[in-house]
CSV table of C-alpha atoms in Angstrom, one decimal:
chain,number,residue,atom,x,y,z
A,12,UNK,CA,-7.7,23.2,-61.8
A,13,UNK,CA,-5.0,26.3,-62.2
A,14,UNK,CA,-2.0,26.7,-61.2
A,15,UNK,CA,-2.9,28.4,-58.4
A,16,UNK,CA,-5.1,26.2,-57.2
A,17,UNK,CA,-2.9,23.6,-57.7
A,18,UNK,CA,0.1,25.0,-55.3
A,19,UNK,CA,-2.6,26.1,-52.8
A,20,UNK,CA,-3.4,22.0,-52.6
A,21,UNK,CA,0.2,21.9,-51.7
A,22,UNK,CA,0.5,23.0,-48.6
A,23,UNK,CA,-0.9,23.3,-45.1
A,24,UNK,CA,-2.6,26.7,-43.9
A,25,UNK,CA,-4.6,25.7,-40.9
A,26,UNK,CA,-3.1,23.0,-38.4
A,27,UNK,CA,-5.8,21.8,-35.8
A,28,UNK,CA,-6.6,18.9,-34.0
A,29,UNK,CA,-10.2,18.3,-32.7
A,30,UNK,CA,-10.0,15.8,-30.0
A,31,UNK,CA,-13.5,13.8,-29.4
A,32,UNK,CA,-12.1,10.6,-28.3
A,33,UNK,CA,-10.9,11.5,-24.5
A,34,UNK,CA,-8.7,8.5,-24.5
A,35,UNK,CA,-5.7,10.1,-26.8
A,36,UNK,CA,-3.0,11.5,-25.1
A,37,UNK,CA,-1.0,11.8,-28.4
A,38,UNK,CA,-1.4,12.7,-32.1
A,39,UNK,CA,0.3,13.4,-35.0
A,40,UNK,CA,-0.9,15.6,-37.8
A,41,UNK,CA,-1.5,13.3,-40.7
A,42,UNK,CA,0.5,16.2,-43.3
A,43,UNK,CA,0.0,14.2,-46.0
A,44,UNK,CA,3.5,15.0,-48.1
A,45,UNK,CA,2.0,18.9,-48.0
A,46,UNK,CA,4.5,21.7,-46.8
A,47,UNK,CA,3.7,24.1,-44.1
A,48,UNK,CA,3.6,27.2,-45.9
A,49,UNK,CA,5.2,30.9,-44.3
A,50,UNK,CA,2.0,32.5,-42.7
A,51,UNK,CA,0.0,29.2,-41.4
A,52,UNK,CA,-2.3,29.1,-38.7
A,53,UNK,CA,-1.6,26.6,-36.0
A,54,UNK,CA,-4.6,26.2,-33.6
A,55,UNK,CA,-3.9,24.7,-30.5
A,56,UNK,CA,-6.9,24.4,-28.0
A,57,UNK,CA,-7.0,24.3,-24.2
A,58,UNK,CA,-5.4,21.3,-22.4
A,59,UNK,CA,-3.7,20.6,-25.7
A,60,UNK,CA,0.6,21.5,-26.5
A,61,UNK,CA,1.6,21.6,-30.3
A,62,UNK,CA,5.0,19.9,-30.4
A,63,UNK,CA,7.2,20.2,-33.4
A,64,UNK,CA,9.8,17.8,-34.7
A,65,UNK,CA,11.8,18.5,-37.8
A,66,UNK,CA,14.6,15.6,-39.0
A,67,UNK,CA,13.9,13.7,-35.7
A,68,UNK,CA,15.0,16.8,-33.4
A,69,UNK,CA,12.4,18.3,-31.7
A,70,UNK,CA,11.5,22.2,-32.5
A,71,UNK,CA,9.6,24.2,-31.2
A,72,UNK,CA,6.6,23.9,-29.0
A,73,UNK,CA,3.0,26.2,-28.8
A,74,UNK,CA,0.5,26.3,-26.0
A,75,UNK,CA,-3.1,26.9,-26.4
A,76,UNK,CA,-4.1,30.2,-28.6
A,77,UNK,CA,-4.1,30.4,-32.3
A,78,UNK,CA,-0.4,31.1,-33.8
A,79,UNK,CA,0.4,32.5,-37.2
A,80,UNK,CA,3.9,30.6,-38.3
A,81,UNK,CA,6.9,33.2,-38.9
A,82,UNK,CA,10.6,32.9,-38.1
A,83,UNK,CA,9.8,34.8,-35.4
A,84,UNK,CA,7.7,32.6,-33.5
A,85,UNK,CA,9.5,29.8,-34.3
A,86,UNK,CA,13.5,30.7,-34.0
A,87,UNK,CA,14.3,26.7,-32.6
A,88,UNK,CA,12.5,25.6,-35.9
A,89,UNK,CA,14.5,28.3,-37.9
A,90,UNK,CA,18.3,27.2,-36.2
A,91,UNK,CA,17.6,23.6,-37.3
A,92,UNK,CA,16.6,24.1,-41.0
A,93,UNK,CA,19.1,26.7,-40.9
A,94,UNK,CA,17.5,29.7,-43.1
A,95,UNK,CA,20.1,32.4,-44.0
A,96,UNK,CA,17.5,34.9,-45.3
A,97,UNK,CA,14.2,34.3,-43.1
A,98,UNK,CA,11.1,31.8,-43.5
A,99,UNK,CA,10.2,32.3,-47.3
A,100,UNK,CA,10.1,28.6,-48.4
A,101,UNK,CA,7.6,26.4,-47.6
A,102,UNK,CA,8.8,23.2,-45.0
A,103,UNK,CA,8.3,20.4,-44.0
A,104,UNK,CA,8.1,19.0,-40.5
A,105,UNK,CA,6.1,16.6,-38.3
A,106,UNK,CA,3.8,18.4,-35.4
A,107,UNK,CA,2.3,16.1,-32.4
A,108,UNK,CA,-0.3,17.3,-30.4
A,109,UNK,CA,-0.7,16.4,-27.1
A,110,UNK,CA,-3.2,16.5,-24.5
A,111,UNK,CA,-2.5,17.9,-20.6
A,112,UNK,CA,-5.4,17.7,-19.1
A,113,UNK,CA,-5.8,15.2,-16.4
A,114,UNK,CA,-6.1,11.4,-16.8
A,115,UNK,CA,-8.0,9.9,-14.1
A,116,UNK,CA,-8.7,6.6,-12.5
A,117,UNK,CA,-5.9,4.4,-14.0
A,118,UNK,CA,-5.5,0.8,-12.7
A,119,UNK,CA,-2.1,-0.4,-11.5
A,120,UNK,CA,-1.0,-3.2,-9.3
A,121,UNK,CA,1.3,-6.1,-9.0
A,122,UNK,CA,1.5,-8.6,-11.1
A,123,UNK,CA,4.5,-10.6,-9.3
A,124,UNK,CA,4.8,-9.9,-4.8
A,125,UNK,CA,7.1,-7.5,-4.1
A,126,UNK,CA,9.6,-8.3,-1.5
A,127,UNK,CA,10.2,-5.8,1.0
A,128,UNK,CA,11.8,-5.7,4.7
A,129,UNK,CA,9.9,-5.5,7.3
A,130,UNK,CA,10.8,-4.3,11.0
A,131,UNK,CA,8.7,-6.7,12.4
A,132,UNK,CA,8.0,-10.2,10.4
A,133,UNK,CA,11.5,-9.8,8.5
A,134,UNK,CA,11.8,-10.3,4.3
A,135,UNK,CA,7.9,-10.5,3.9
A,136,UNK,CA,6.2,-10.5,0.3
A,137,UNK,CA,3.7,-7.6,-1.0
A,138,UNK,CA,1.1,-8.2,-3.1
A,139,UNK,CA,-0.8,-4.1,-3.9
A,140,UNK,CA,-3.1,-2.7,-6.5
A,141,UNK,CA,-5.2,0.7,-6.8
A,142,UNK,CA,-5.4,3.6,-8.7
A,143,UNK,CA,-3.9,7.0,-10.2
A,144,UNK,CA,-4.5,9.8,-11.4
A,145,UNK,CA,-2.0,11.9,-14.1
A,146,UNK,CA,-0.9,14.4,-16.5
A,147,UNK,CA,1.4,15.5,-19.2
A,148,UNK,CA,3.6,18.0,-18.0
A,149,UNK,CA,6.9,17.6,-20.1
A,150,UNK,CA,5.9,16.8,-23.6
A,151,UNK,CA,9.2,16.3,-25.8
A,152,UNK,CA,9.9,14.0,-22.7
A,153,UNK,CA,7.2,12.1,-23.1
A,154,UNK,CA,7.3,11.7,-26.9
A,155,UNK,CA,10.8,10.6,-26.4
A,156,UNK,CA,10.3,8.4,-23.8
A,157,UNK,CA,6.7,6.7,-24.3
A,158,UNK,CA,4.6,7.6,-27.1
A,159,UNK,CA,7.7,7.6,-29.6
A,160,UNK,CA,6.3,8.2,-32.8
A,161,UNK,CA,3.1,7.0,-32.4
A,162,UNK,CA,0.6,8.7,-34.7
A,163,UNK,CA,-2.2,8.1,-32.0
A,164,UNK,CA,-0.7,6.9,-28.3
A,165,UNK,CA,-4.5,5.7,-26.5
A,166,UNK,CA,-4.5,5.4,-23.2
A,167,UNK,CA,-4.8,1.5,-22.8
A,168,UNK,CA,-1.4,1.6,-25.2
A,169,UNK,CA,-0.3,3.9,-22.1
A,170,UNK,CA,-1.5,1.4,-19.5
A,171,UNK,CA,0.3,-1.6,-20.9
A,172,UNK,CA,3.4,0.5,-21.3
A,173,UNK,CA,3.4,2.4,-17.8
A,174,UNK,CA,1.7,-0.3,-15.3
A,175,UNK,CA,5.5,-2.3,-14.5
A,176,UNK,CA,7.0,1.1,-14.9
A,177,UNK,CA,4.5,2.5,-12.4
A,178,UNK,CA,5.2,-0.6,-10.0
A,179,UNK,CA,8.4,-0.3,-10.2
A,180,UNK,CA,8.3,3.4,-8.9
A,181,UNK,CA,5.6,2.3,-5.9
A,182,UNK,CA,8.3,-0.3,-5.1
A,183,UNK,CA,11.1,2.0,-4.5
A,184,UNK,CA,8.9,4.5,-2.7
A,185,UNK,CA,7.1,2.1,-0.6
A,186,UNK,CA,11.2,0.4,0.4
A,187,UNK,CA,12.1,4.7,1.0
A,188,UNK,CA,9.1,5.5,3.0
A,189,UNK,CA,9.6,2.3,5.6
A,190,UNK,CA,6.4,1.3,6.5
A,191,UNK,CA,5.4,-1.6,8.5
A,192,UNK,CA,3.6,-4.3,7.3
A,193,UNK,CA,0.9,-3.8,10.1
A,194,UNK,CA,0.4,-0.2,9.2
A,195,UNK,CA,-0.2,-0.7,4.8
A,196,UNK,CA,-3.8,-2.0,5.6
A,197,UNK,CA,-4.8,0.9,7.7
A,198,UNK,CA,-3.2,4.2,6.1
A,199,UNK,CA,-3.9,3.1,2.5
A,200,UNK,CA,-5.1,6.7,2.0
A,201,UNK,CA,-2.3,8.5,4.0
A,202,UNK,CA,0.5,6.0,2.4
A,203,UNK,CA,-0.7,7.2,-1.0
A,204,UNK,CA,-0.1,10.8,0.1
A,205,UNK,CA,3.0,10.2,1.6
A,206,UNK,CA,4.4,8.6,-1.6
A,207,UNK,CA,3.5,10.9,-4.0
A,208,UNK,CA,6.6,13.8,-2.6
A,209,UNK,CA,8.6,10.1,-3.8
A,210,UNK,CA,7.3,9.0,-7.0
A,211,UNK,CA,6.8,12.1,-9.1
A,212,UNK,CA,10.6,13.1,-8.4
A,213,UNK,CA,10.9,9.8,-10.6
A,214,UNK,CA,7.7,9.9,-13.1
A,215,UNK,CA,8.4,13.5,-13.6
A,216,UNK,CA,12.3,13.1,-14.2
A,217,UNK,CA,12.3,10.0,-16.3
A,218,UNK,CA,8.7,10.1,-18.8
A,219,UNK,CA,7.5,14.0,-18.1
A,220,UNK,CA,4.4,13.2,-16.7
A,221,UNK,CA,3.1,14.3,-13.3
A,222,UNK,CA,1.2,11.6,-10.6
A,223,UNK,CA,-1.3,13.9,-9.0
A,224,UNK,CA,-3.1,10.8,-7.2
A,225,UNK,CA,-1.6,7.6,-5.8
A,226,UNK,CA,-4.4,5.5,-4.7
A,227,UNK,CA,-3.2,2.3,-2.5
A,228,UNK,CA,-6.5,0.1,-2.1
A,229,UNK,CA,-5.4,-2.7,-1.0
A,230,UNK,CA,-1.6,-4.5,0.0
A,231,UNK,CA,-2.0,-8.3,0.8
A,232,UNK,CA,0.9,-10.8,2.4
A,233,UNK,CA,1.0,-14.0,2.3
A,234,UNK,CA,-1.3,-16.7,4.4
A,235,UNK,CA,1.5,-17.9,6.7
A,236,UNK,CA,2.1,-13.7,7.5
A,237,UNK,CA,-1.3,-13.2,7.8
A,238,UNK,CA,-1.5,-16.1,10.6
A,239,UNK,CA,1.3,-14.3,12.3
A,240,UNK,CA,-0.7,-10.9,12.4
A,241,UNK,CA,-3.9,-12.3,13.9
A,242,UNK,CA,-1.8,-14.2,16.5
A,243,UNK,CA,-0.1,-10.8,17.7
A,244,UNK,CA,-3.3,-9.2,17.8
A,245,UNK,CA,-5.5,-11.8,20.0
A,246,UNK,CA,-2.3,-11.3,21.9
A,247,UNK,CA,-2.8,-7.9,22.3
A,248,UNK,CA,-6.6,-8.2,22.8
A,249,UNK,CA,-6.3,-10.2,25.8
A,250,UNK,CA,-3.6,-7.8,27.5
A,251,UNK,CA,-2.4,-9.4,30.6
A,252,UNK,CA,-3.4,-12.7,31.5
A,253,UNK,CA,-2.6,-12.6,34.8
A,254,UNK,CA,-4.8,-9.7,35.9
A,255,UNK,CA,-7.6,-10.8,33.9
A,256,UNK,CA,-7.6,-14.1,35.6
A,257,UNK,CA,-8.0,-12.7,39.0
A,258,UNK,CA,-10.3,-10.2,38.0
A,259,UNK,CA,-13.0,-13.6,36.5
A,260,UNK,CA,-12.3,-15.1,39.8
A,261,UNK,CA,-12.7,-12.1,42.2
A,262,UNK,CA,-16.4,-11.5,40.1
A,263,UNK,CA,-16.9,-15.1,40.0
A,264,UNK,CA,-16.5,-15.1,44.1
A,265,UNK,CA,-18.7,-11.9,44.7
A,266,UNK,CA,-21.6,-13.5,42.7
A,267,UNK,CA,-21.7,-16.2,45.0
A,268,UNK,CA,-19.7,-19.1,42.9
A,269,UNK,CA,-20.8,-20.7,40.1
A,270,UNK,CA,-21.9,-24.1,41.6
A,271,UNK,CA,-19.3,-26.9,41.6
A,272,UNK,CA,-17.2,-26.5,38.7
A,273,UNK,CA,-16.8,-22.9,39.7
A,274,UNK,CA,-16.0,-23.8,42.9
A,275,UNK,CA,-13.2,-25.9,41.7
A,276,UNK,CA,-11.9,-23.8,39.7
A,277,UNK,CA,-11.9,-20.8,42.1
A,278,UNK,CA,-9.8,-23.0,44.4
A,279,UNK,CA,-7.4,-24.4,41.9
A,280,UNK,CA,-6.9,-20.0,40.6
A,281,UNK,CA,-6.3,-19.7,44.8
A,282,UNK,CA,-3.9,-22.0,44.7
A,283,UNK,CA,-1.8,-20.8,42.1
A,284,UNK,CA,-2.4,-17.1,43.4
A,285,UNK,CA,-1.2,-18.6,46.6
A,286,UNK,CA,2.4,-20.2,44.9
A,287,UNK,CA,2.8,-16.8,43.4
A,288,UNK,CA,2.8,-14.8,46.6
A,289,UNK,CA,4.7,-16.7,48.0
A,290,UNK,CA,7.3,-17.1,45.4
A,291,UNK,CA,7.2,-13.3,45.9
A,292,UNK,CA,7.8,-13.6,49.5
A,293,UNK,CA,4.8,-12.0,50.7
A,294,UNK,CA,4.4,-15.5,53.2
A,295,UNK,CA,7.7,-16.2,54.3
A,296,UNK,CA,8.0,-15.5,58.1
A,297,UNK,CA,11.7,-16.7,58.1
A,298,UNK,CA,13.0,-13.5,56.4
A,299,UNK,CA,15.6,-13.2,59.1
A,300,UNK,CA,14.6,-9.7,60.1
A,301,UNK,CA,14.7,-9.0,64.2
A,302,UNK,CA,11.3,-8.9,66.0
A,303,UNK,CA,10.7,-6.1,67.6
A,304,UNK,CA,12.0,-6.1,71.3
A,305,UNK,CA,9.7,-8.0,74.5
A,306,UNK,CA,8.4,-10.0,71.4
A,307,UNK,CA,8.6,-13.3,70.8
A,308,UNK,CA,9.6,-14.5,67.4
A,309,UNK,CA,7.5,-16.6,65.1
A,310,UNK,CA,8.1,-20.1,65.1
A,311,UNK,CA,9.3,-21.7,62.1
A,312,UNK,CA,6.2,-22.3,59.9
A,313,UNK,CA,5.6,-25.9,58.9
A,314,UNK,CA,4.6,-27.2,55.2
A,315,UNK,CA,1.8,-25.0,53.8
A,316,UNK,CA,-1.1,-26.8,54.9
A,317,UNK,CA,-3.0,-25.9,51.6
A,318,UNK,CA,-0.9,-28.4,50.1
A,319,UNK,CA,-2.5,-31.3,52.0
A,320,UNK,CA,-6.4,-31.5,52.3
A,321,UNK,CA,-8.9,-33.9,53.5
A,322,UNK,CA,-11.5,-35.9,51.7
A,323,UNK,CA,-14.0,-33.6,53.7
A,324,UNK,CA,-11.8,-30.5,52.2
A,325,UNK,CA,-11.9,-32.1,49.2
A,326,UNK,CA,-15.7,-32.5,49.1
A,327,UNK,CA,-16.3,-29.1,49.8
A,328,UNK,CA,-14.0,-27.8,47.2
A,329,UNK,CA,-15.9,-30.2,44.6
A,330,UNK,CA,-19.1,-30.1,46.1
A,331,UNK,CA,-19.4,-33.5,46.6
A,332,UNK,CA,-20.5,-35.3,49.9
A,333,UNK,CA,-17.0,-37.0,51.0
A,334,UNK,CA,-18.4,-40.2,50.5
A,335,UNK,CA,-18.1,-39.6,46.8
A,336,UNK,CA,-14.3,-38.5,46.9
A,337,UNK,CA,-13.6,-41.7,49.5
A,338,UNK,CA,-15.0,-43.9,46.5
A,339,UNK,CA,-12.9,-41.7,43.5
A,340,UNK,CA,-9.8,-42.1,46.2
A,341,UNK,CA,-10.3,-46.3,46.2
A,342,UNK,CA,-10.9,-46.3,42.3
A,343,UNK,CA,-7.5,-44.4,41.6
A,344,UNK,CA,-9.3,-41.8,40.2
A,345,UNK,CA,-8.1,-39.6,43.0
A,346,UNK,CA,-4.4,-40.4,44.0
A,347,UNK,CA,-4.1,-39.9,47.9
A,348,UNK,CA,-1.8,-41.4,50.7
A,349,UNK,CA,-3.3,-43.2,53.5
A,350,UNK,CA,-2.1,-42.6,57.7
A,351,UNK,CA,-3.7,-44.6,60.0
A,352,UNK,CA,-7.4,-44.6,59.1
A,353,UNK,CA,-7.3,-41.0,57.1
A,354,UNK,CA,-6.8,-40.1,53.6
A,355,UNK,CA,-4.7,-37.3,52.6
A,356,UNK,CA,-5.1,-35.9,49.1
A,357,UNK,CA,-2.2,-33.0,47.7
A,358,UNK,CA,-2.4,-29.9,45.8
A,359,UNK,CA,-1.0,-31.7,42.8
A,360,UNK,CA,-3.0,-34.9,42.6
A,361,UNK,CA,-5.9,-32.1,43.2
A,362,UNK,CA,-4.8,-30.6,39.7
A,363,UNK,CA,-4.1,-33.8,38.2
A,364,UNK,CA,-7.4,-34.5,38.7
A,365,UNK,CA,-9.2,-31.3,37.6
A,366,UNK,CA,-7.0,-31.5,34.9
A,367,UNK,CA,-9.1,-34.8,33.5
């Protein structure tokens, strides 16, 4: 071997890097102890930057296209080796290539519940995991900040590196953005658009690359939370007890009843329909207002009669002959107060025993 062939050995005239692993999202040209000689040719090819770094400071960086090395091209590279009479020598320095296109379909989640307040339930604990989708869009940043000086930064080296760091961003934008608890499990897609505007301000800022898909597919709380969400939604599925109540027993009553236990319990809904109304004054005749003149005024009304019935109301209510509730009536089953010869059964003791 000459000379010439000799020095040639010695340094670097084409600088590529062809990337067939599509999990590498960094790469440093193995330069091994050559020198970049004046006149190279650095090939950089789409989705991939050329990053220079010369004594640990980072120089200057090439986009995709095929670059012949001068001082002209690379004046960062020429103020920090300091040349006083242009790029003649041959130099030294490390280049990293890295890759921008977009990373797709990367896992995160929680490994720990996050604790987050909650309008409704108070300090509740969040449990999330789904997907994302980046991009390199600042690489000194990144170098500085997550490859380092990795001479090939993979993407699972990326995922065990990012994932708390990733987390940690959701956490803050999910405690910015204020959702309720109630709303995570049904605008998982919507929350992950609404929190992108929040986290790339941070990923962007802090490690230079861009989230361009935040993928929430699933946010769980805890059992006892859970129990609490069911609860308020059976509540809200039955609406208002009251009205629904009459409406079963006005349906009931226009079918005809529903033999004796419907009849019962069509009387006992009268009866508390009845208290209601007049709780609400709709029965009381002594409202002190003056009858109209040439007419008599009401007499006082006496005790609501349907608080007392007879065993024959009784029987009809039940749908028994009144034989039957004479014999419940003398075995205490039925509590009633006897005048004279007749039995007298209340409201109450009614419900008391319906109750049973």
């Amino acid at each position: 071997m000459g000379l010439m062939d000799y020095l040639k050995g010695q340094f670097l005239e084409i600088i590529q890097w062809n990337d067939d692993s599509r999990d590498t999202l960094s790469w440093r040209f193995p330069d091994e102890d050559k020198e970049i000689k004046r006149g190279a040719q650095l090939i950089v090819r789409e989705s991939q930057v050329a990053q220079f770094v010369y004594l640990g400071e980072f120089g200057d960086t090439f986009g995709p296209g095929k670059h012949t090395l001068s001082t002209e091209n690379i004046p960062i590279l020429s103020t920090l080796k300091g040349w006083k009479y242009g790029f003649e020598s041959p130099f030294k320095a490390d280049i990293y290539y890295v890759t921008t296109r977009l990373f797709t379909g990367n896992k995160w989640g929680t490994s720990n519940p996050i604790m987050m307040r909650d309008a409704d339930f108070g300090i509740v604990r969040v449990r999330a995991f789904g997907t994302f989708d980046f991009k390199i869009t600042d690489p000194k940043l990144f170098l500085k900040e997550v490859a380092g000086t990795d001479n090939q930064f993979r993407l699972d080296e990326f995922a065990d590196t990012m994932r708390s760091r990733i987390v940690s961003v959701f956490t803050d934008a999910l405690a910015s953005a204020k959702v309720p608890v109630l709303d995570l499990a049904t605008r998982y897609s919507e929350l992950g658009e609404a929190l992108l505007p929040i986290i790339n301000p941070n990923t962007q800022g802090k490690y230079g690359i861009e989230i361009t898909s935040f993928i929430l597919e699933n946010a769980s709380v805890p059992p006892e939370v859970e129990a609490a969400i069911d609860k308020r939604s059976s509540m809200g599925a039955i609406g208002n007890l009251n009205d629904y109540v009459k409406f079963q027993m006005a349906e009931g009553m226009a079918k005809g009843g529903g033999g004796p236990a419907g009849s019962a319990a069509e009387i006992a809904m009268g009866f508390g329909m009845a208290n209601q109304m007049m709780a609400q004054g709709a029965f009381n005749m002594a409202s002190g207002a003056a009858a109209p003149a040439g007419t008599a005024a009401p007499a006082p009304a006496a005790a609501p009669a349907a608080d007392i019935l007879t065993p024959a109301q009784v029987a009809q209510t039940l749908g028994v002959t009144e034989a039957d509730v004479i014999s419940s009536i003398e075995s205490g089953d039925i509590k009633a107060k006897k005048i004279g010869t007749q039995y007298r059964i209340t409201k109450a003791a009614l419900d008391e025993f319906l109750a049973h």
